[in-house]
Short mmCIF file of C-alpha atoms and ligand atoms in Angstrom, two decimals:
data_model
loop_
_atom_site.label_atom_id
_atom_site.label_comp_id
_atom_site.label_asym_id
_atom_site.label_seq_id
_atom_site.Cartn_x
_atom_site.Cartn_y
_atom_site.Cartn_z
CA MET A 14 71.57 62.57 -1.25
CA ALA A 15 67.97 62.08 -2.47
CA THR A 16 65.73 59.52 -0.71
CA LEU A 17 65.50 57.38 -3.84
CA GLU A 18 69.27 56.93 -4.04
CA ILE A 19 69.52 56.21 -0.29
CA THR A 20 66.77 53.56 -0.60
CA PHE A 21 68.58 52.04 -3.58
CA LEU A 22 71.93 51.97 -1.76
CA GLN A 23 70.36 50.59 1.43
CA GLY A 24 68.90 47.75 -0.65
CA GLN A 25 72.33 47.19 -2.18
CA LEU A 26 73.98 47.01 1.25
CA GLU A 27 71.33 44.68 2.69
CA GLU A 28 71.70 42.39 -0.32
CA ARG A 29 75.48 42.32 0.19
CA LYS A 30 74.98 41.56 3.89
CA ARG A 31 72.76 38.57 3.06
CA ARG A 32 75.23 37.29 0.47
CA LEU A 33 78.16 37.68 2.85
CA GLU A 34 76.37 35.90 5.69
CA ALA A 35 75.53 33.01 3.38
CA ALA A 36 79.14 32.84 2.13
CA ILE A 37 80.53 33.00 5.69
CA ALA A 38 78.24 30.12 6.76
CA LEU A 39 79.88 28.02 4.05
CA ALA A 40 83.45 29.26 4.63
CA PRO A 41 83.75 30.48 8.25
CA GLN A 42 87.58 30.51 8.08
CA ASN A 43 87.65 33.20 5.34
CA ALA A 44 88.79 36.34 7.21
CA GLY A 45 88.28 38.54 4.12
CA LEU A 46 84.55 37.85 4.11
CA ALA A 47 84.23 38.69 7.82
CA GLY A 48 86.07 41.99 7.21
CA LEU A 49 83.70 42.90 4.36
CA LEU A 50 80.67 42.07 6.52
CA ARG A 51 81.99 44.46 9.21
CA GLU A 52 82.30 47.21 6.58
CA VAL A 53 78.77 46.60 5.32
CA ASP A 54 77.42 46.70 8.91
CA LEU A 55 79.27 49.97 9.54
CA ALA A 56 77.85 51.47 6.33
CA LEU A 57 74.31 50.48 7.39
CA GLU A 58 75.00 52.02 10.80
CA ARG A 59 76.12 55.30 9.15
CA MET A 60 72.92 55.22 7.11
CA GLY A 61 70.89 54.91 10.32
CA LYS A 62 72.75 57.88 11.85
CA GLY A 63 72.47 60.02 8.72
CA SER A 64 76.23 60.25 8.18
CA TYR A 65 76.30 57.95 5.16
CA GLY A 66 77.90 59.42 2.00
CA ILE A 67 79.88 62.01 4.00
CA CYS A 68 83.67 61.99 3.55
CA GLU A 69 85.30 61.03 6.86
CA GLU A 70 88.16 63.44 6.22
CA CYS A 71 86.54 66.69 5.03
CA TYR A 72 82.85 66.06 5.85
CA GLU A 73 81.83 67.01 2.31
CA SER A 74 79.63 64.69 0.20
CA VAL A 75 81.25 61.69 -1.43
CA GLU A 76 80.68 61.65 -5.23
CA GLN A 77 77.32 59.94 -5.85
CA GLU A 78 78.47 57.96 -8.89
CA ARG A 79 81.23 56.39 -6.81
CA LEU A 80 78.75 55.37 -4.11
CA MET A 81 76.52 53.83 -6.76
CA ALA A 82 79.46 51.78 -8.01
CA ASP A 83 80.70 50.90 -4.51
CA PRO A 84 78.35 51.61 -1.57
CA LEU A 85 81.24 51.09 0.89
CA VAL A 86 83.17 54.18 -0.25
CA ARG A 87 83.97 56.42 2.76
CA TYR A 88 86.19 59.15 1.36
CA CYS A 89 85.73 61.73 -1.40
CA LEU A 90 88.13 61.63 -4.35
CA ASP A 91 90.30 64.34 -2.77
CA HIS A 92 90.87 62.26 0.36
CA LEU A 93 91.78 58.83 -0.89
CA THR A 94 94.86 57.15 0.57
CA GLN A 95 97.80 56.51 -1.80
CA PRO A 96 96.96 52.79 -2.27
CA GLN A 97 93.32 53.77 -3.00
CA ARG A 98 94.54 56.38 -5.51
CA ASP A 99 96.77 53.80 -7.19
CA ALA A 100 93.88 51.30 -7.39
CA LEU A 101 91.59 53.98 -8.86
CA GLN A 102 94.25 54.90 -11.44
CA ARG A 103 94.57 51.24 -12.45
CA ASP A 104 90.76 51.02 -12.88
CA LEU A 105 90.75 54.17 -15.01
CA ASP A 106 93.64 52.93 -17.15
CA LEU A 107 91.80 49.67 -17.76
CA ALA A 108 88.49 51.43 -18.55
CA SER A 109 90.38 53.72 -20.92
CA GLU A 110 91.95 50.74 -22.69
CA VAL A 111 88.57 48.98 -23.00
CA GLN A 112 87.07 52.12 -24.50
CA ARG A 113 89.95 52.66 -26.94
CA ARG A 114 89.53 49.11 -28.24
CA LEU A 115 85.84 49.73 -29.01
CA LEU A 116 86.61 52.47 -31.53
CA PRO A 117 85.86 51.66 -35.17
CA GLN A 118 88.57 51.19 -37.76
CA ALA A 119 90.27 54.46 -38.72
CA ALA A 120 89.64 55.77 -42.27
CA LEU A 121 87.08 53.02 -42.88
CA ARG A 122 85.66 52.73 -46.43
CA ALA A 123 82.45 50.77 -46.97
CA GLY A 124 79.48 50.68 -49.34
CA GLY A 125 80.80 53.56 -51.47
CA TRP A 126 81.50 55.79 -48.45
CA GLU A 127 84.77 57.03 -46.97
CA THR A 128 85.01 58.09 -43.35
CA SER A 129 87.25 59.76 -40.82
CA TYR A 130 86.76 60.43 -37.13
CA HIS A 131 88.50 62.14 -34.24
CA TYR A 132 87.93 60.85 -30.70
CA ALA A 133 89.54 62.77 -27.85
CA PRO A 134 88.37 62.11 -24.29
CA LEU A 135 89.15 64.93 -21.86
CA GLY A 136 90.13 62.50 -19.10
CA PRO A 137 91.07 58.82 -19.26
CA VAL A 138 87.52 57.83 -20.23
CA SER A 139 84.62 59.50 -21.99
CA GLY A 140 80.85 59.38 -22.41
CA ASP A 141 81.25 60.22 -26.11
CA TYR A 142 80.40 57.46 -28.51
CA VAL A 143 81.23 56.85 -32.15
CA ASP A 144 80.89 53.72 -34.25
CA LEU A 145 80.89 52.66 -37.91
CA ILE A 146 79.45 49.26 -38.76
CA PRO A 147 79.52 47.98 -42.35
CA THR A 148 76.59 45.57 -42.85
CA ASP A 149 74.98 44.10 -45.99
CA GLY A 150 76.87 46.43 -48.30
CA GLN A 151 75.78 49.58 -46.45
CA LEU A 152 77.30 51.56 -43.63
CA PHE A 153 75.65 52.00 -40.23
CA PHE A 154 76.98 55.06 -38.39
CA VAL A 155 76.33 56.42 -34.92
CA LEU A 156 77.74 59.28 -32.87
CA GLY A 157 76.47 60.29 -29.46
CA ASP A 158 77.05 61.56 -25.99
CA VAL A 159 76.02 59.87 -22.72
CA SER A 160 75.03 62.25 -19.93
CA GLY A 161 77.39 62.45 -16.98
CA LYS A 162 81.13 62.04 -16.75
CA GLY A 163 83.82 59.56 -15.88
CA VAL A 164 83.68 55.80 -15.57
CA ALA A 165 79.87 55.60 -15.14
CA ALA A 166 79.29 57.47 -18.43
CA SER A 167 81.97 55.43 -20.17
CA MET A 168 80.33 52.16 -19.06
CA LEU A 169 76.98 53.32 -20.46
CA MET A 170 78.77 54.21 -23.67
CA THR A 171 80.14 50.65 -23.78
CA GLN A 172 76.62 49.35 -23.32
CA LEU A 173 75.31 51.44 -26.22
CA HIS A 174 78.19 50.20 -28.33
CA ALA A 175 77.23 46.55 -27.71
CA LEU A 176 73.53 47.31 -28.28
CA PHE A 177 74.01 49.00 -31.65
CA ARG A 178 76.60 46.44 -32.77
CA SER A 179 74.03 43.68 -32.16
CA LEU A 180 71.00 45.52 -33.56
CA ALA A 181 72.79 46.80 -36.68
CA SER A 182 73.45 43.23 -37.82
CA MET A 183 69.79 42.14 -37.45
CA SER A 184 68.36 43.62 -40.68
CA LEU A 185 65.93 45.89 -38.84
CA SER A 186 64.74 49.27 -40.09
CA LEU A 187 66.45 52.31 -38.60
CA GLY A 188 63.31 53.15 -36.62
CA GLN A 189 63.24 49.66 -35.12
CA ILE A 190 66.95 49.76 -34.26
CA VAL A 191 66.59 53.03 -32.34
CA LYS A 192 63.36 51.93 -30.69
CA GLN A 193 64.89 48.66 -29.45
CA ALA A 194 68.12 50.34 -28.34
CA ASN A 195 66.06 52.87 -26.40
CA ARG A 196 64.03 50.19 -24.62
CA VAL A 197 67.03 48.14 -23.54
CA PHE A 198 69.00 51.25 -22.56
CA CYS A 199 66.02 52.56 -20.56
CA GLU A 200 65.62 49.33 -18.66
CA SER A 201 69.28 48.91 -17.83
CA ALA A 202 70.74 52.41 -17.47
CA LEU A 203 70.82 54.15 -14.10
CA ALA A 204 67.95 56.56 -13.60
CA GLY A 205 68.88 60.01 -14.80
CA HIS A 206 71.32 58.80 -17.42
CA TYR A 207 70.45 59.21 -21.06
CA ALA A 208 72.18 59.53 -24.40
CA THR A 209 71.73 61.96 -27.26
CA LEU A 210 72.81 60.59 -30.61
CA VAL A 211 72.61 60.67 -34.38
CA CYS A 212 72.59 57.38 -36.24
CA GLY A 213 71.73 56.08 -39.65
CA HIS A 214 72.32 53.92 -42.68
CA ALA A 215 74.35 55.14 -45.66
CA LYS A 216 73.56 53.07 -48.75
CA PRO A 217 75.67 52.52 -51.88
CA SER A 218 73.00 54.38 -53.93
CA GLY A 219 73.77 57.55 -51.96
CA GLU A 220 70.57 57.33 -49.96
CA VAL A 221 71.05 58.13 -46.28
CA GLU A 222 68.49 57.34 -43.64
CA ILE A 223 69.19 59.28 -40.49
CA HIS A 224 67.68 59.78 -37.05
CA ASN A 225 68.63 62.53 -34.62
CA ALA A 226 67.64 61.67 -31.03
CA GLY A 227 68.01 64.90 -29.07
CA HIS A 228 71.50 65.55 -30.43
CA TRP A 229 73.09 68.60 -32.08
CA PRO A 230 72.11 69.08 -35.75
CA ALA A 231 73.91 66.83 -38.20
CA ILE A 232 75.29 68.78 -41.16
CA VAL A 233 75.19 67.70 -44.79
CA ALA A 234 77.27 69.68 -47.25
CA GLY A 235 77.92 69.38 -50.95
CA ARG A 236 77.34 71.01 -54.30
CA GLY A 237 73.67 71.45 -53.43
CA GLY A 238 74.53 73.63 -50.42
CA VAL A 239 74.32 72.94 -46.71
CA LEU A 240 71.54 71.27 -44.77
CA ARG A 241 71.04 70.77 -41.04
CA ILE A 242 69.33 67.62 -39.79
CA GLU A 243 67.73 68.74 -36.54
CA SER A 244 66.60 66.47 -33.73
CA THR A 245 63.18 64.90 -34.23
CA GLY A 246 63.17 62.69 -31.16
CA LEU A 247 64.06 62.48 -27.49
CA PRO A 248 67.38 61.20 -26.18
CA LEU A 249 67.66 57.45 -25.59
CA GLY A 250 67.00 56.30 -22.03
CA MET A 251 64.45 58.98 -21.08
CA PHE A 252 61.15 57.23 -21.83
CA LEU A 253 60.52 53.56 -22.45
CA GLU A 254 58.04 54.30 -25.25
CA GLY A 255 58.96 56.61 -28.05
CA GLU A 256 58.59 57.12 -31.76
CA PHE A 257 61.78 57.31 -33.74
CA SER A 258 61.25 58.59 -37.25
CA ALA A 259 63.92 58.51 -39.93
CA THR A 260 64.75 61.32 -42.35
CA ARG A 261 65.75 60.26 -45.88
CA LEU A 262 68.30 62.18 -47.93
CA GLN A 263 69.99 61.65 -51.25
CA LEU A 264 73.71 62.44 -51.20
CA GLU A 265 75.56 62.94 -54.47
CA PRO A 266 79.17 61.82 -55.06
CA GLY A 267 81.44 64.15 -53.05
CA ASP A 268 78.70 65.16 -50.56
CA THR A 269 79.61 64.90 -46.88
CA LEU A 270 77.77 64.23 -43.65
CA PHE A 271 79.37 65.77 -40.55
CA LEU A 272 78.58 64.83 -36.92
CA TYR A 273 80.08 66.15 -33.66
CA THR A 274 79.61 66.27 -29.89
CA ASP A 275 79.32 69.30 -27.59
CA GLY A 276 83.10 69.32 -27.16
CA LEU A 277 82.93 71.25 -30.45
CA SER A 278 79.58 73.08 -30.39
CA GLU A 279 79.94 74.25 -26.78
CA ALA A 280 83.69 74.97 -26.78
CA ARG A 281 84.29 78.32 -25.07
CA GLY A 282 86.21 81.05 -26.83
CA THR A 283 87.23 84.34 -25.22
CA CYS A 284 83.69 85.74 -25.28
CA ASN A 285 81.31 83.19 -26.84
CA GLU A 286 80.65 79.55 -27.71
CA TYR A 287 81.82 77.88 -30.91
CA GLY A 288 78.21 77.18 -31.89
CA VAL A 289 76.39 75.41 -34.70
CA ASP A 290 76.56 78.41 -37.08
CA ARG A 291 80.34 78.34 -37.06
CA ILE A 292 80.32 74.57 -37.60
CA THR A 293 77.88 74.94 -40.53
CA CYS A 294 80.03 77.67 -42.04
CA LEU A 295 83.22 75.65 -41.66
CA VAL A 296 81.69 72.51 -43.18
CA ARG A 297 80.36 74.59 -46.11
CA GLN A 298 83.83 76.04 -46.78
CA GLN A 299 85.65 72.73 -46.43
CA ALA A 300 83.04 70.48 -48.07
CA THR A 301 85.22 69.62 -51.07
CA ARG A 302 87.94 68.12 -48.89
CA PRO A 303 88.11 64.39 -48.10
CA PRO A 304 86.84 63.40 -44.60
CA ALA A 305 90.27 63.45 -42.95
CA GLY A 306 90.94 66.94 -44.36
CA LEU A 307 87.60 68.25 -43.11
CA ILE A 308 88.26 66.85 -39.61
CA ALA A 309 91.77 68.34 -39.57
CA ALA A 310 90.43 71.74 -40.69
CA CYS A 311 87.80 71.61 -37.97
CA ILE A 312 90.36 70.84 -35.25
CA ASP A 313 92.60 73.67 -36.50
CA ASP A 314 89.68 76.10 -36.43
CA LEU A 315 88.66 74.96 -32.94
CA ARG A 316 92.24 75.49 -31.67
CA ALA A 317 92.27 78.97 -33.18
CA PHE A 318 88.86 79.69 -31.61
CA VAL A 319 89.83 78.71 -28.05
CA ASP A 320 93.05 80.67 -28.59
CA GLY A 321 95.44 78.64 -26.49
CA SER A 322 93.00 77.67 -23.70
CA SER A 323 92.58 73.99 -23.08
CA LEU A 324 89.37 72.23 -24.13
CA GLN A 325 86.80 71.64 -21.38
CA ASP A 326 84.97 68.59 -22.68
CA ASP A 327 85.30 65.31 -24.57
CA LEU A 328 85.49 65.93 -28.31
CA THR A 329 84.31 63.59 -31.05
CA LEU A 330 83.99 64.41 -34.77
CA LEU A 331 82.87 62.18 -37.63
CA ALA A 332 82.84 62.88 -41.37
CA ILE A 333 81.29 60.49 -43.93
CA ARG A 334 81.62 61.29 -47.63
CA ARG A 335 80.16 59.61 -50.68
CA HIS A 336 82.90 58.57 -53.10
CA SER A 337 83.30 60.96 -55.97
ZN1 LIG B 429 86.97 64.52 1.53
#
């Protein structure tokens, strides 16, 4: 493990030791506290000897994200005891339930727009993020992907969800929303975690303001043809300062905006990746269908492309269409 992480975890352990000692001074009869203090002391001892973060069963490294969440972890995921496995499963089930409840309303219609999305985590939880927030007669949309996997990524996704929910209701410009979300995310996310995303406002007039922060191209399709909205900014959480410019588009009745995560663009077929060209082509062909039909066609095509193999990543799709 890198020195920076060790220093961070050592600080975490020393802080816990101080807290435990203070709590024990107030409640000396509490055997649970004394047991925890012993574990913290043993972890600090392992740190001194250089054996910290090594699984006591197989001597391989313990997963770093688990150490960050609980610096007392002593076994890798493969070598948990049955009660530890059961406890982990309960945590994952709960995290999964929390995440499921954060999803926006299915088939939401707002401000002259109809929507449909598909959200399919690979495991119990996902770092994929999708939200639809109707505010002041317009629709705020966001779809993104937090780096990393598992519970840590899913918790960062929850944080982004809360951030955008709050900022979207504050009558800020799109640039200000993304700038503020980036600052708060930067200051609170773990180092090395960031999020690529596409977000924007869809107005009743058909005007769409959109920002792509390091994410895959958004695709707009309609009678006027197909357009890709490429990234013009860095992912959120990389740098505290950043400029976030918005692109303005005019969508006509029946035009559709399509967003997706790498579960689609990087899906592996027998000899190549699904890729943005195939997505663009599919959206062009299916552009006249309502959002739910476009999403269904996309999932069918993805299934045909992977030809029976299972998907390797979280998959999120979002289609937003101006009422015809
Ligand atoms: Zn192990």
